[in-house]
Amino acid sequence: MKKILNNKNTRTNLITYLVVIVAFVIMQTLYSLDMLSNSMKGYLVPICAYVSLAVSLNLLVGVCGELSLGHAGFMGIGAFSGVVIAALLKDVIASDVLRLLCAMVFGGLLAGALGFLIGIPVLRLRGDYLAIVTLAFGEIVKNLVGNLYVGIDSDGFHMAISTSRMELLEGGTYLIAGPKGATGVEKLASFPMGFVLVLLTLFVVLNLINSKEGRAIKAVRDNRIAAESVGINVTAFRMKAFVVSAFLAGMAGALFGMNYSSFTASKFNFNTSINILVFVVLGGMGNILGSVISATALYVLPEAMRGLEDFRMLLYAVVLILVMLFTWSPKVKEKTEVVSEWVKGLFYKLTGKKEVGVNE
Amino acid sequence: MQIIQYLINGISIGAVYAIIALGYTMVYGIAKMLNFAHGDVIMVGAYISFCVTNYLGAPAWVALIAAMAVCTVLGIVIEGLAYKPLRGTPSLAVLITAIGVSYFLQNAAQLIWSSSPKSFTSIVTMKPISLLDGQLVITGEVLVTVAVSALVMVGLTLFTGKTRTGKAMRAVSEDRDAAQLMGINVNRTISTTFAIGSALAAVAGVLLCSTVPTLQPTTGSMPGIRAFTAAVLGGIGSIPGAMLGGILIGIIETFAKAYISTQLSDAVVFSVLIIILLVKPAGLLGKQVQEKV
């Protein structure tokens, strides 16, 4: 046991799981004691979805070193396909939890499959070009899904890209109605299910990072040419990370979608992709626990500032810029070091302890 | 005849994209950053022009100059406050800061001018030209837009090719450290680039809103993304590339709207981008840089 705890990776992983589990237990207890406000209850599922999205994007951006600006596209695919599957399985599977699970798995698989397809061309590109193509992919998905019509009637399942080609028999319903988005969605999502998704995401991503594949992926990130020359199949490993990340984003999207009775494709636009990227960068690239915490905090922050109304997003923007300046700027770093040295000195003076390591 | 009309409209909107794309491409070439706030500078330029003409009753050219002046200052301030401290840090950090600036500009505009759309009166007073018994109509906006973007393109090419500052800009984009060793003030050169890019954004904003007359805080974001696509399509960092990419994106968008579907034009434009990048990974006129080991 001691040996396991001495391994730094294992220790950080255990801490990550522990934080998530403790947070879940606390929130669930408060929930069952009915001590949460209604708005707080509404945040729980989206937070779980965004945590999974941030962690899965971190696999791509932080661990793999590929800047992706189209994560919301995968999320959207998961959300819309999940809704359709949940509606189709309504008469087949009675249990809500099982149906949600099917929807999430299907959403994830579809997103993963599309991730594979788009990965073939995308992964030939590097750096900023890869970012542009993922951006383009996200916009294409938003645009196509925003014009997709899916409906069921007594005849069966219908799908078309415009209203004129789609006629439902009497009693049929639209599941996805073009620009109006998915309507009449059953709210199957629940907080425990979100927790399970977060755990699954953490399990998959953490295991991948600390496996042979993960080390290869990190090698590719740090120096692609060197990695290639020691015999690592760069494209295969990048593809693996890309597909896993898309799969998890699809699952999170399905959960997210089924938390609302209706949603439109514009919910999964460029801004959403960017928001998830902000979670990852502020949480620390490659730092999984950081992603979990920053996704939670940054999702709640603008919501909690609703009282400020119009100033809310302005303040968010300022906070974002300041945080980036404080964490990255070399000049600010120097200054904060001076301040922290000064505080340390003061602390030692006050406690009467001799300063260690500085004077000696 | 219809097809020529579409072609003209496409070139017109493409010329606006080209001017925006020039701003993206210059900043990318020199500072190696994706300046996502560029689209919002366009919006600010359009609002300034709107205010000057509507509230002060000034003529169009005053509005244009005012918009350019404000945007130039804005560009320099943004660069100095938000991007300069982060020079030399990973590009992702600067990218997120640029996104922060973009949010800031959008929300500030919403506070100042409210989110309800304003109808922008075109600054062009020229009468449309009818050709072939009215089958072909060329509006004044089209002529002005195309003329302005051609002028900007020629001007920029001459500027980067002939002047000292322009040569300094090329040197910095080629190799920043070497340029510094040759005595070029890198920081000032980057600031100048931002100033020029932002002034161009103001011009683009006024022209864009003269063609598509609704103005709201999010006006700049979608043309911004499209122009960015155009810059990449033409080969980011290349001035003629930005021009070519802009015109191509404009034409493709107009034709997709006319012949395929109005709603799906975005999907068509971005699919074309992906396909072209597959064939030419550095864009149409971009340089393929071989990585050194």
PDB file of C-alpha atoms in Angstrom, chain B:
ATOM      1  CA  MET B   1     -26.995  36.349 -66.722  1.00  0.00           C
ATOM      2  CA  GLN B   2     -28.055  35.334 -63.244  1.00  0.00           C
ATOM      3  CA  ILE B   3     -24.751  33.570 -62.735  1.00  0.00           C
ATOM      4  CA  ILE B   4     -22.766  36.739 -63.469  1.00  0.00           C
ATOM      5  CA  GLN B   5     -24.916  38.666 -61.011  1.00  0.00           C
ATOM      6  CA  TYR B   6     -24.116  36.074 -58.325  1.00  0.00           C
ATOM      7  CA  LEU B   7     -20.458  36.274 -59.244  1.00  0.00           C
ATOM      8  CA  ILE B   8     -20.474  40.052 -58.792  1.00  0.00           C
ATOM      9  CA  ASN B   9     -22.241  39.797 -55.432  1.00  0.00           C
ATOM     10  CA  GLY B  10     -19.803  37.106 -54.372  1.00  0.00           C
ATOM     11  CA  ILE B  11     -16.786  39.194 -55.285  1.00  0.00           C
ATOM     12  CA  SER B  12     -18.266  42.127 -53.403  1.00  0.00           C
ATOM     13  CA  ILE B  13     -18.760  40.273 -50.115  1.00  0.00           C
ATOM     14  CA  GLY B  14     -15.484  38.464 -50.763  1.00  0.00           C
ATOM     15  CA  ALA B  15     -13.673  41.796 -51.008  1.00  0.00           C
ATOM     16  CA  VAL B  16     -14.886  42.655 -47.495  1.00  0.00           C
ATOM     17  CA  TYR B  17     -13.709  39.267 -46.220  1.00  0.00           C
ATOM     18  CA  ALA B  18     -10.400  39.925 -47.928  1.00  0.00           C
ATOM     19  CA  ILE B  19      -9.853  43.184 -46.039  1.00  0.00           C
ATOM     20  CA  ILE B  20     -10.656  41.460 -42.731  1.00  0.00           C
ATOM     21  CA  ALA B  21      -8.459  38.518 -43.684  1.00  0.00           C
ATOM     22  CA  LEU B  22      -5.550  40.889 -44.360  1.00  0.00           C
ATOM     23  CA  GLY B  23      -5.722  41.977 -40.721  1.00  0.00           C
ATOM     24  CA  TYR B  24      -5.702  38.361 -39.526  1.00  0.00           C
ATOM     25  CA  THR B  25      -2.910  37.356 -41.819  1.00  0.00           C
ATOM     26  CA  MET B  26      -0.591  40.263 -40.965  1.00  0.00           C
ATOM     27  CA  VAL B  27      -0.993  39.769 -37.238  1.00  0.00           C
ATOM     28  CA  TYR B  28      -0.493  36.034 -37.582  1.00  0.00           C
ATOM     29  CA  GLY B  29       2.536  36.470 -39.770  1.00  0.00           C
ATOM     30  CA  ILE B  30       4.253  38.766 -37.300  1.00  0.00           C
ATOM     31  CA  ALA B  31       3.017  37.891 -33.826  1.00  0.00           C
ATOM     32  CA  LYS B  32       2.245  34.195 -34.627  1.00  0.00           C
ATOM     33  CA  MET B  33      -1.051  34.484 -32.820  1.00  0.00           C
ATOM     34  CA  LEU B  34      -4.659  33.837 -33.787  1.00  0.00           C
ATOM     35  CA  ASN B  35      -6.242  37.166 -32.929  1.00  0.00           C
ATOM     36  CA  PHE B  36      -9.844  36.156 -32.311  1.00  0.00           C
ATOM     37  CA  ALA B  37     -10.700  39.682 -31.185  1.00  0.00           C
ATOM     38  CA  HIS B  38     -10.205  40.959 -34.734  1.00  0.00           C
ATOM     39  CA  GLY B  39     -13.835  40.322 -35.687  1.00  0.00           C
ATOM     40  CA  ASP B  40     -14.997  42.439 -32.776  1.00  0.00           C
ATOM     41  CA  VAL B  41     -12.774  45.344 -33.778  1.00  0.00           C
ATOM     42  CA  ILE B  42     -14.790  45.333 -37.029  1.00  0.00           C
ATOM     43  CA  MET B  43     -17.966  45.669 -35.010  1.00  0.00           C
ATOM     44  CA  VAL B  44     -16.530  48.571 -32.981  1.00  0.00           C
ATOM     45  CA  GLY B  45     -15.507  50.325 -36.200  1.00  0.00           C
ATOM     46  CA  ALA B  46     -19.010  49.977 -37.612  1.00  0.00           C
ATOM     47  CA  TYR B  47     -20.581  51.338 -34.400  1.00  0.00           C
ATOM     48  CA  ILE B  48     -18.253  54.355 -34.359  1.00  0.00           C
ATOM     49  CA  SER B  49     -19.129  55.136 -37.952  1.00  0.00           C
ATOM     50  CA  PHE B  50     -22.822  54.671 -37.139  1.00  0.00           C
ATOM     51  CA  CYS B  51     -22.620  57.088 -34.205  1.00  0.00           C
ATOM     52  CA  VAL B  52     -20.688  59.723 -36.093  1.00  0.00           C
ATOM     53  CA  THR B  53     -23.125  59.792 -39.009  1.00  0.00           C
ATOM     54  CA  ASN B  54     -26.332  59.410 -37.003  1.00  0.00           C
ATOM     55  CA  TYR B  55     -25.688  61.469 -33.874  1.00  0.00           C
ATOM     56  CA  LEU B  56     -23.259  64.088 -35.187  1.00  0.00           C
ATOM     57  CA  GLY B  57     -24.602  64.234 -38.717  1.00  0.00           C
ATOM     58  CA  ALA B  58     -21.113  64.188 -40.156  1.00  0.00           C
ATOM     59  CA  PRO B  59     -20.471  63.161 -43.768  1.00  0.00           C
ATOM     60  CA  ALA B  60     -19.448  59.620 -44.636  1.00  0.00           C
ATOM     61  CA  TRP B  61     -15.724  60.232 -45.060  1.00  0.00           C
ATOM     62  CA  VAL B  62     -15.485  61.803 -41.585  1.00  0.00           C
ATOM     63  CA  ALA B  63     -17.242  58.759 -40.162  1.00  0.00           C
ATOM     64  CA  LEU B  64     -14.816  56.464 -41.914  1.00  0.00           C
ATOM     65  CA  ILE B  65     -11.774  58.361 -40.668  1.00  0.00           C
ATOM     66  CA  ALA B  66     -13.176  58.514 -37.129  1.00  0.00           C
ATOM     67  CA  ALA B  67     -13.807  54.764 -37.176  1.00  0.00           C
ATOM     68  CA  MET B  68     -10.280  54.113 -38.426  1.00  0.00           C
ATOM     69  CA  ALA B  69      -8.745  56.389 -35.805  1.00  0.00           C
ATOM     70  CA  VAL B  70     -10.669  54.825 -32.918  1.00  0.00           C
ATOM     71  CA  CYS B  71      -9.907  51.297 -34.089  1.00  0.00           C
ATOM     72  CA  THR B  72      -6.218  52.054 -34.560  1.00  0.00           C
ATOM     73  CA  VAL B  73      -5.977  53.302 -30.990  1.00  0.00           C
ATOM     74  CA  LEU B  74      -8.056  50.356 -29.805  1.00  0.00           C
ATOM     75  CA  GLY B  75      -5.753  47.929 -31.604  1.00  0.00           C
ATOM     76  CA  ILE B  76      -2.639  49.459 -30.047  1.00  0.00           C
ATOM     77  CA  VAL B  77      -4.208  49.513 -26.568  1.00  0.00           C
ATOM     78  CA  ILE B  78      -5.369  45.890 -26.803  1.00  0.00           C
ATOM     79  CA  GLU B  79      -1.959  44.803 -27.990  1.00  0.00           C
ATOM     80  CA  GLY B  80      -0.145  46.734 -25.287  1.00  0.00           C
ATOM     81  CA  LEU B  81      -2.357  45.698 -22.390  1.00  0.00           C
ATOM     82  CA  ALA B  82      -3.342  42.153 -23.212  1.00  0.00           C
ATOM     83  CA  TYR B  83      -0.898  40.654 -25.717  1.00  0.00           C
ATOM     84  CA  LYS B  84       2.443  42.327 -25.088  1.00  0.00           C
ATOM     85  CA  PRO B  85       2.882  40.987 -21.522  1.00  0.00           C
ATOM     86  CA  LEU B  86       2.383  37.494 -22.900  1.00  0.00           C
ATOM     87  CA  ARG B  87       5.019  37.671 -25.619  1.00  0.00           C
ATOM     88  CA  GLY B  88       7.093  34.508 -25.708  1.00  0.00           C
ATOM     89  CA  THR B  89       4.532  32.398 -23.807  1.00  0.00           C
ATOM     90  CA  PRO B  90       2.785  29.402 -25.429  1.00  0.00           C
ATOM     91  CA  SER B  91       0.439  30.472 -28.218  1.00  0.00           C
ATOM     92  CA  LEU B  92      -2.520  28.937 -26.417  1.00  0.00           C
ATOM     93  CA  ALA B  93      -2.187  31.448 -23.556  1.00  0.00           C
ATOM     94  CA  VAL B  94      -2.347  34.348 -26.016  1.00  0.00           C
ATOM     95  CA  LEU B  95      -5.257  32.693 -27.821  1.00  0.00           C
ATOM     96  CA  ILE B  96      -7.320  32.523 -24.630  1.00  0.00           C
ATOM     97  CA  THR B  97      -6.454  36.142 -23.838  1.00  0.00           C
ATOM     98  CA  ALA B  98      -7.614  37.130 -27.328  1.00  0.00           C
ATOM     99  CA  ILE B  99     -10.876  35.325 -26.652  1.00  0.00           C
ATOM    100  CA  GLY B 100     -11.178  37.242 -23.390  1.00  0.00           C
ATOM    101  CA  VAL B 101     -10.684  40.493 -25.292  1.00  0.00           C
ATOM    102  CA  SER B 102     -13.318  39.399 -27.810  1.00  0.00           C
ATOM    103  CA  TYR B 103     -15.857  38.732 -25.018  1.00  0.00           C
ATOM    104  CA  PHE B 104     -14.936  42.050 -23.459  1.00  0.00           C
ATOM    105  CA  LEU B 105     -15.509  44.060 -26.640  1.00  0.00           C
ATOM    106  CA  GLN B 106     -18.802  42.310 -27.382  1.00  0.00           C
ATOM    107  CA  ASN B 107     -20.170  42.865 -23.920  1.00  0.00           C
ATOM    108  CA  ALA B 108     -18.910  46.414 -23.676  1.00  0.00           C
ATOM    109  CA  ALA B 109     -20.636  47.151 -26.991  1.00  0.00           C
ATOM    110  CA  GLN B 110     -23.796  45.588 -25.630  1.00  0.00           C
ATOM    111  CA  LEU B 111     -23.667  47.841 -22.575  1.00  0.00           C
ATOM    112  CA  ILE B 112     -22.983  50.984 -24.590  1.00  0.00           C
ATOM    113  CA  TRP B 113     -25.210  50.457 -27.617  1.00  0.00           C
ATOM    114  CA  SER B 114     -27.648  47.784 -26.301  1.00  0.00           C
ATOM    115  CA  SER B 115     -28.147  44.453 -28.014  1.00  0.00           C
ATOM    116  CA  SER B 116     -31.045  45.520 -30.225  1.00  0.00           C
ATOM    117  CA  PRO B 117     -29.942  45.678 -33.872  1.00  0.00           C
ATOM    118  CA  LYS B 118     -29.405  49.111 -35.397  1.00  0.00           C
ATOM    119  CA  SER B 119     -30.028  49.741 -39.066  1.00  0.00           C
ATOM    120  CA  PHE B 120     -26.889  51.092 -40.646  1.00  0.00           C
ATOM    121  CA  THR B 121     -27.244  53.613 -43.434  1.00  0.00           C
ATOM    122  CA  SER B 122     -24.858  52.887 -46.245  1.00  0.00           C
ATOM    123  CA  ILE B 123     -22.007  55.357 -46.575  1.00  0.00           C
ATOM    124  CA  VAL B 124     -22.074  54.983 -50.345  1.00  0.00           C
ATOM    125  CA  THR B 125     -24.354  57.435 -52.110  1.00  0.00           C
ATOM    126  CA  MET B 126     -23.604  56.306 -55.623  1.00  0.00           C
ATOM    127  CA  LYS B 127     -26.537  55.209 -57.811  1.00  0.00           C
ATOM    128  CA  PRO B 128     -26.563  51.555 -58.935  1.00  0.00           C
ATOM    129  CA  ILE B 129     -25.464  50.882 -62.499  1.00  0.00           C
ATOM    130  CA  SER B 130     -27.868  48.865 -64.621  1.00  0.00           C
ATOM    131  CA  LEU B 131     -26.434  46.870 -67.499  1.00  0.00           C
ATOM    132  CA  LEU B 132     -28.175  44.868 -70.254  1.00  0.00           C
ATOM    133  CA  ASP B 133     -31.643  46.323 -69.646  1.00  0.00           C
ATOM    134  CA  GLY B 134     -31.511  45.836 -65.914  1.00  0.00           C
ATOM    135  CA  GLN B 135     -30.569  42.185 -66.017  1.00  0.00           C
ATOM    136  CA  LEU B 136     -27.310  43.006 -64.334  1.00  0.00           C
ATOM    137  CA  VAL B 137     -27.248  45.477 -61.469  1.00  0.00           C
ATOM    138  CA  ILE B 138     -24.013  46.701 -59.952  1.00  0.00           C
ATOM    139  CA  THR B 139     -24.675  48.703 -56.809  1.00  0.00           C
ATOM    140  CA  GLY B 140     -22.462  51.527 -55.646  1.00  0.00           C
ATOM    141  CA  GLU B 141     -21.499  49.452 -52.610  1.00  0.00           C
ATOM    142  CA  VAL B 142     -20.115  46.719 -54.816  1.00  0.00           C
ATOM    143  CA  LEU B 143     -17.967  49.145 -56.800  1.00  0.00           C
ATOM    144  CA  VAL B 144     -16.676  50.937 -53.719  1.00  0.00           C
ATOM    145  CA  THR B 145     -15.954  47.718 -51.833  1.00  0.00           C
ATOM    146  CA  VAL B 146     -14.037  46.162 -54.698  1.00  0.00           C
ATOM    147  CA  ALA B 147     -12.141  49.388 -55.398  1.00  0.00           C
ATOM    148  CA  VAL B 148     -11.238  49.885 -51.735  1.00  0.00           C
ATOM    149  CA  SER B 149     -10.033  46.340 -51.266  1.00  0.00           C
ATOM    150  CA  ALA B 150      -7.941  46.503 -54.437  1.00  0.00           C
ATOM    151  CA  LEU B 151      -6.456  49.772 -53.170  1.00  0.00           C
ATOM    152  CA  VAL B 152      -5.726  48.281 -49.756  1.00  0.00           C
ATOM    153  CA  MET B 153      -4.102  45.256 -51.333  1.00  0.00           C
ATOM    154  CA  VAL B 154      -1.842  47.328 -53.603  1.00  0.00           C
ATOM    155  CA  GLY B 155      -1.075  49.740 -50.771  1.00  0.00           C
ATOM    156  CA  LEU B 156      -0.091  46.977 -48.393  1.00  0.00           C
ATOM    157  CA  THR B 157       2.065  45.222 -50.952  1.00  0.00           C
ATOM    158  CA  LEU B 158       3.920  48.465 -51.662  1.00  0.00           C
ATOM    159  CA  PHE B 159       4.139  49.242 -47.942  1.00  0.00           C
ATOM    160  CA  THR B 160       5.649  45.898 -46.973  1.00  0.00           C
ATOM    161  CA  GLY B 161       7.893  45.885 -50.019  1.00  0.00           C
ATOM    162  CA  LYS B 162       9.240  49.432 -50.158  1.00  0.00           C
ATOM    163  CA  THR B 163       9.093  51.212 -46.810  1.00  0.00           C
ATOM    164  CA  ARG B 164      11.476  50.763 -43.883  1.00  0.00           C
ATOM    165  CA  THR B 165       8.664  49.844 -41.475  1.00  0.00           C
ATOM    166  CA  GLY B 166       7.252  47.424 -43.992  1.00  0.00           C
ATOM    167  CA  LYS B 167      10.600  45.750 -44.448  1.00  0.00           C
ATOM    168  CA  ALA B 168      10.976  45.578 -40.670  1.00  0.00           C
ATOM    169  CA  MET B 169       7.612  43.838 -40.508  1.00  0.00           C
ATOM    170  CA  ARG B 170       8.724  41.264 -43.030  1.00  0.00           C
ATOM    171  CA  ALA B 171      11.961  40.723 -41.169  1.00  0.00           C
ATOM    172  CA  VAL B 172      10.163  40.208 -37.838  1.00  0.00           C
ATOM    173  CA  SER B 173       7.767  37.719 -39.384  1.00  0.00           C
ATOM    174  CA  GLU B 174      10.671  35.830 -40.949  1.00  0.00           C
ATOM    175  CA  ASP B 175      12.794  35.529 -37.797  1.00  0.00           C
ATOM    176  CA  ARG B 176      12.085  37.597 -34.732  1.00  0.00           C
ATOM    177  CA  ASP B 177      15.398  37.041 -32.969  1.00  0.00           C
ATOM    178  CA  ALA B 178      17.495  37.762 -36.036  1.00  0.00           C
ATOM    179  CA  ALA B 179      15.456  40.918 -36.692  1.00  0.00           C
ATOM    180  CA  GLN B 180      16.111  42.100 -33.160  1.00  0.00           C
ATOM    181  CA  LEU B 181      19.834  41.513 -33.623  1.00  0.00           C
ATOM    182  CA  MET B 182      19.750  43.634 -36.760  1.00  0.00           C
ATOM    183  CA  GLY B 183      18.500  46.545 -34.698  1.00  0.00           C
ATOM    184  CA  ILE B 184      14.784  46.361 -35.480  1.00  0.00           C
ATOM    185  CA  ASN B 185      12.510  47.431 -32.664  1.00  0.00           C
ATOM    186  CA  VAL B 186      10.372  44.304 -32.545  1.00  0.00           C
ATOM    187  CA  ASN B 187       7.826  45.600 -30.058  1.00  0.00           C
ATOM    188  CA  ARG B 188       7.171  48.738 -32.064  1.00  0.00           C
ATOM    189  CA  THR B 189       6.900  46.771 -35.283  1.00  0.00           C
ATOM    190  CA  ILE B 190       4.309  44.457 -33.749  1.00  0.00           C
ATOM    191  CA  SER B 191       2.351  47.460 -32.425  1.00  0.00           C
ATOM    192  CA  THR B 192       2.395  49.014 -35.895  1.00  0.00           C
ATOM    193  CA  THR B 193       1.066  45.795 -37.366  1.00  0.00           C
ATOM    194  CA  PHE B 194      -1.805  45.785 -34.902  1.00  0.00           C
ATOM    195  CA  ALA B 195      -2.518  49.426 -35.692  1.00  0.00           C
ATOM    196  CA  ILE B 196      -2.677  48.761 -39.432  1.00  0.00           C
ATOM    197  CA  GLY B 197      -4.725  45.600 -38.980  1.00  0.00           C
ATOM    198  CA  SER B 198      -7.235  47.404 -36.768  1.00  0.00           C
ATOM    199  CA  ALA B 199      -7.548  50.360 -39.132  1.00  0.00           C
ATOM    200  CA  LEU B 200      -8.296  47.871 -41.917  1.00  0.00           C
ATOM    201  CA  ALA B 201     -10.855  46.232 -39.649  1.00  0.00           C
ATOM    202  CA  ALA B 202     -12.611  49.593 -39.277  1.00  0.00           C
ATOM    203  CA  VAL B 203     -12.754  49.989 -43.060  1.00  0.00           C
ATOM    204  CA  ALA B 204     -14.077  46.446 -43.376  1.00  0.00           C
ATOM    205  CA  GLY B 205     -16.681  47.109 -40.689  1.00  0.00           C
ATOM    206  CA  VAL B 206     -18.036  50.172 -42.461  1.00  0.00           C
ATOM    207  CA  LEU B 207     -18.098  48.399 -45.839  1.00  0.00           C
ATOM    208  CA  LEU B 208     -19.649  45.259 -44.355  1.00  0.00           C
ATOM    209  CA  CYS B 209     -22.453  47.195 -42.716  1.00  0.00           C
ATOM    210  CA  SER B 210     -23.010  49.194 -45.905  1.00  0.00           C
ATOM    211  CA  THR B 211     -23.640  45.902 -47.701  1.00  0.00           C
ATOM    212  CA  VAL B 212     -25.489  44.084 -44.896  1.00  0.00           C
ATOM    213  CA  PRO B 213     -27.136  46.919 -42.985  1.00  0.00           C
ATOM    214  CA  THR B 214     -27.877  45.366 -39.562  1.00  0.00           C
ATOM    215  CA  LEU B 215     -25.518  46.240 -36.762  1.00  0.00           C
ATOM    216  CA  GLN B 216     -25.440  44.519 -33.373  1.00  0.00           C
ATOM    217  CA  PRO B 217     -22.703  43.512 -30.894  1.00  0.00           C
ATOM    218  CA  THR B 218     -22.262  40.102 -32.541  1.00  0.00           C
ATOM    219  CA  THR B 219     -22.062  41.507 -36.081  1.00  0.00           C
ATOM    220  CA  GLY B 220     -18.329  40.961 -36.292  1.00  0.00           C
ATOM    221  CA  SER B 221     -18.019  37.406 -35.051  1.00  0.00           C
ATOM    222  CA  MET B 222     -19.328  35.379 -38.004  1.00  0.00           C
ATOM    223  CA  PRO B 223     -17.653  37.489 -40.751  1.00  0.00           C
ATOM    224  CA  GLY B 224     -14.575  37.328 -38.529  1.00  0.00           C
ATOM    225  CA  ILE B 225     -14.581  33.544 -38.539  1.00  0.00           C
ATOM    226  CA  ARG B 226     -15.260  33.442 -42.294  1.00  0.00           C
ATOM    227  CA  ALA B 227     -12.455  35.902 -43.008  1.00  0.00           C
ATOM    228  CA  PHE B 228     -10.193  33.861 -40.803  1.00  0.00           C
ATOM    229  CA  THR B 229     -11.108  30.822 -42.895  1.00  0.00           C
ATOM    230  CA  ALA B 230     -10.277  32.917 -45.944  1.00  0.00           C
ATOM    231  CA  ALA B 231      -6.857  33.810 -44.547  1.00  0.00           C
ATOM    232  CA  VAL B 232      -6.106  30.148 -43.888  1.00  0.00           C
ATOM    233  CA  LEU B 233      -7.434  29.112 -47.281  1.00  0.00           C
ATOM    234  CA  GLY B 234      -5.121  31.538 -49.039  1.00  0.00           C
ATOM    235  CA  GLY B 235      -2.179  30.599 -46.838  1.00  0.00           C
ATOM    236  CA  ILE B 236      -1.965  32.400 -43.513  1.00  0.00           C
ATOM    237  CA  GLY B 237       0.808  34.988 -43.393  1.00  0.00           C
ATOM    238  CA  SER B 238       0.580  35.755 -47.124  1.00  0.00           C
ATOM    239  CA  ILE B 239      -0.971  39.067 -48.253  1.00  0.00           C
ATOM    240  CA  PRO B 240      -2.016  38.018 -51.792  1.00  0.00           C
ATOM    241  CA  GLY B 241      -3.219  34.760 -50.224  1.00  0.00           C
ATOM    242  CA  ALA B 242      -5.599  36.624 -47.921  1.00  0.00           C
ATOM    243  CA  MET B 243      -6.984  38.537 -50.888  1.00  0.00           C
ATOM    244  CA  LEU B 244      -7.458  35.393 -52.982  1.00  0.00           C
ATOM    245  CA  GLY B 245      -8.931  33.470 -50.049  1.00  0.00           C
ATOM    246  CA  GLY B 246     -11.365  36.264 -49.229  1.00  0.00           C
ATOM    247  CA  ILE B 247     -12.686  36.552 -52.779  1.00  0.00           C
ATOM    248  CA  LEU B 248     -12.958  32.759 -53.102  1.00  0.00           C
ATOM    249  CA  ILE B 249     -14.864  32.400 -49.829  1.00  0.00           C
ATOM    250  CA  GLY B 250     -17.213  35.208 -50.878  1.00  0.00           C
ATOM    251  CA  ILE B 251     -17.917  33.588 -54.251  1.00  0.00           C
ATOM    252  CA  ILE B 252     -18.347  30.105 -52.790  1.00  0.00           C
ATOM    253  CA  GLU B 253     -20.714  31.410 -50.142  1.00  0.00           C
ATOM    254  CA  THR B 254     -22.872  33.299 -52.639  1.00  0.00           C
ATOM    255  CA  PHE B 255     -23.035  30.372 -55.059  1.00  0.00           C
ATOM    256  CA  ALA B 256     -23.811  27.925 -52.261  1.00  0.00           C
ATOM    257  CA  LYS B 257     -26.648  30.172 -51.136  1.00  0.00           C
ATOM    258  CA  ALA B 258     -27.984  30.480 -54.689  1.00  0.00           C
ATOM    259  CA  TYR B 259     -27.635  26.933 -55.966  1.00  0.00           C
ATOM    260  CA  ILE B 260     -27.433  24.592 -52.992  1.00  0.00           C
ATOM    261  CA  SER B 261     -29.273  25.929 -49.990  1.00  0.00           C
ATOM    262  CA  THR B 262     -29.375  29.179 -48.073  1.00  0.00           C
ATOM    263  CA  GLN B 263     -29.171  27.459 -44.719  1.00  0.00           C
ATOM    264  CA  LEU B 264     -26.345  25.129 -45.621  1.00  0.00           C
ATOM    265  CA  SER B 265     -23.945  27.723 -47.034  1.00  0.00           C
ATOM    266  CA  ASP B 266     -21.744  27.615 -43.915  1.00  0.00           C
ATOM    267  CA  ALA B 267     -21.347  23.864 -44.196  1.00  0.00           C
ATOM    268  CA  VAL B 268     -20.332  24.213 -47.861  1.00  0.00           C
ATOM    269  CA  VAL B 269     -17.779  26.965 -47.152  1.00  0.00           C
ATOM    270  CA  PHE B 270     -16.128  25.070 -44.321  1.00  0.00           C
ATOM    271  CA  SER B 271     -16.138  21.786 -46.256  1.00  0.00           C
ATOM    272  CA  VAL B 272     -14.297  23.512 -49.097  1.00  0.00           C
ATOM    273  CA  LEU B 273     -11.745  24.762 -46.565  1.00  0.00           C
ATOM    274  CA  ILE B 274     -11.164  21.246 -45.225  1.00  0.00           C
ATOM    275  CA  ILE B 275     -10.814  19.788 -48.721  1.00  0.00           C
ATOM    276  CA  ILE B 276      -8.338  22.466 -49.824  1.00  0.00           C
ATOM    277  CA  LEU B 277      -6.240  22.052 -46.689  1.00  0.00           C
ATOM    278  CA  LEU B 278      -6.080  18.324 -47.410  1.00  0.00           C
ATOM    279  CA  VAL B 279      -4.619  18.937 -50.827  1.00  0.00           C
ATOM    280  CA  LYS B 280      -2.491  21.937 -49.871  1.00  0.00           C
ATOM    281  CA  PRO B 281      -1.846  21.800 -46.107  1.00  0.00           C
ATOM    282  CA  ALA B 282      -0.384  25.328 -46.001  1.00  0.00           C
ATOM    283  CA  GLY B 283      -3.193  26.985 -47.973  1.00  0.00           C
ATOM    284  CA  LEU B 284      -3.252  28.045 -51.600  1.00  0.00           C
ATOM    285  CA  LEU B 285      -0.370  30.525 -51.572  1.00  0.00           C
ATOM    286  CA  GLY B 286       1.241  29.580 -48.260  1.00  0.00           C
ATOM    287  CA  LYS B 287       4.834  28.539 -47.912  1.00  0.00           C
ATOM    288  CA  GLN B 288       5.412  24.951 -46.920  1.00  0.00           C
ATOM    289  CA  VAL B 289       8.009  25.201 -44.178  1.00  0.00           C
ATOM    290  CA  GLN B 290      10.144  22.152 -43.687  1.00  0.00           C
ATOM    291  CA  GLU B 291      10.743  21.375 -40.035  1.00  0.00           C
ATOM    292  CA  LYS B 292      14.384  21.308 -39.063  1.00  0.00           C
ATOM    293  CA  VAL B 293      15.633  18.648 -36.706  1.00  0.00           C
TER     294      VAL B 293
END
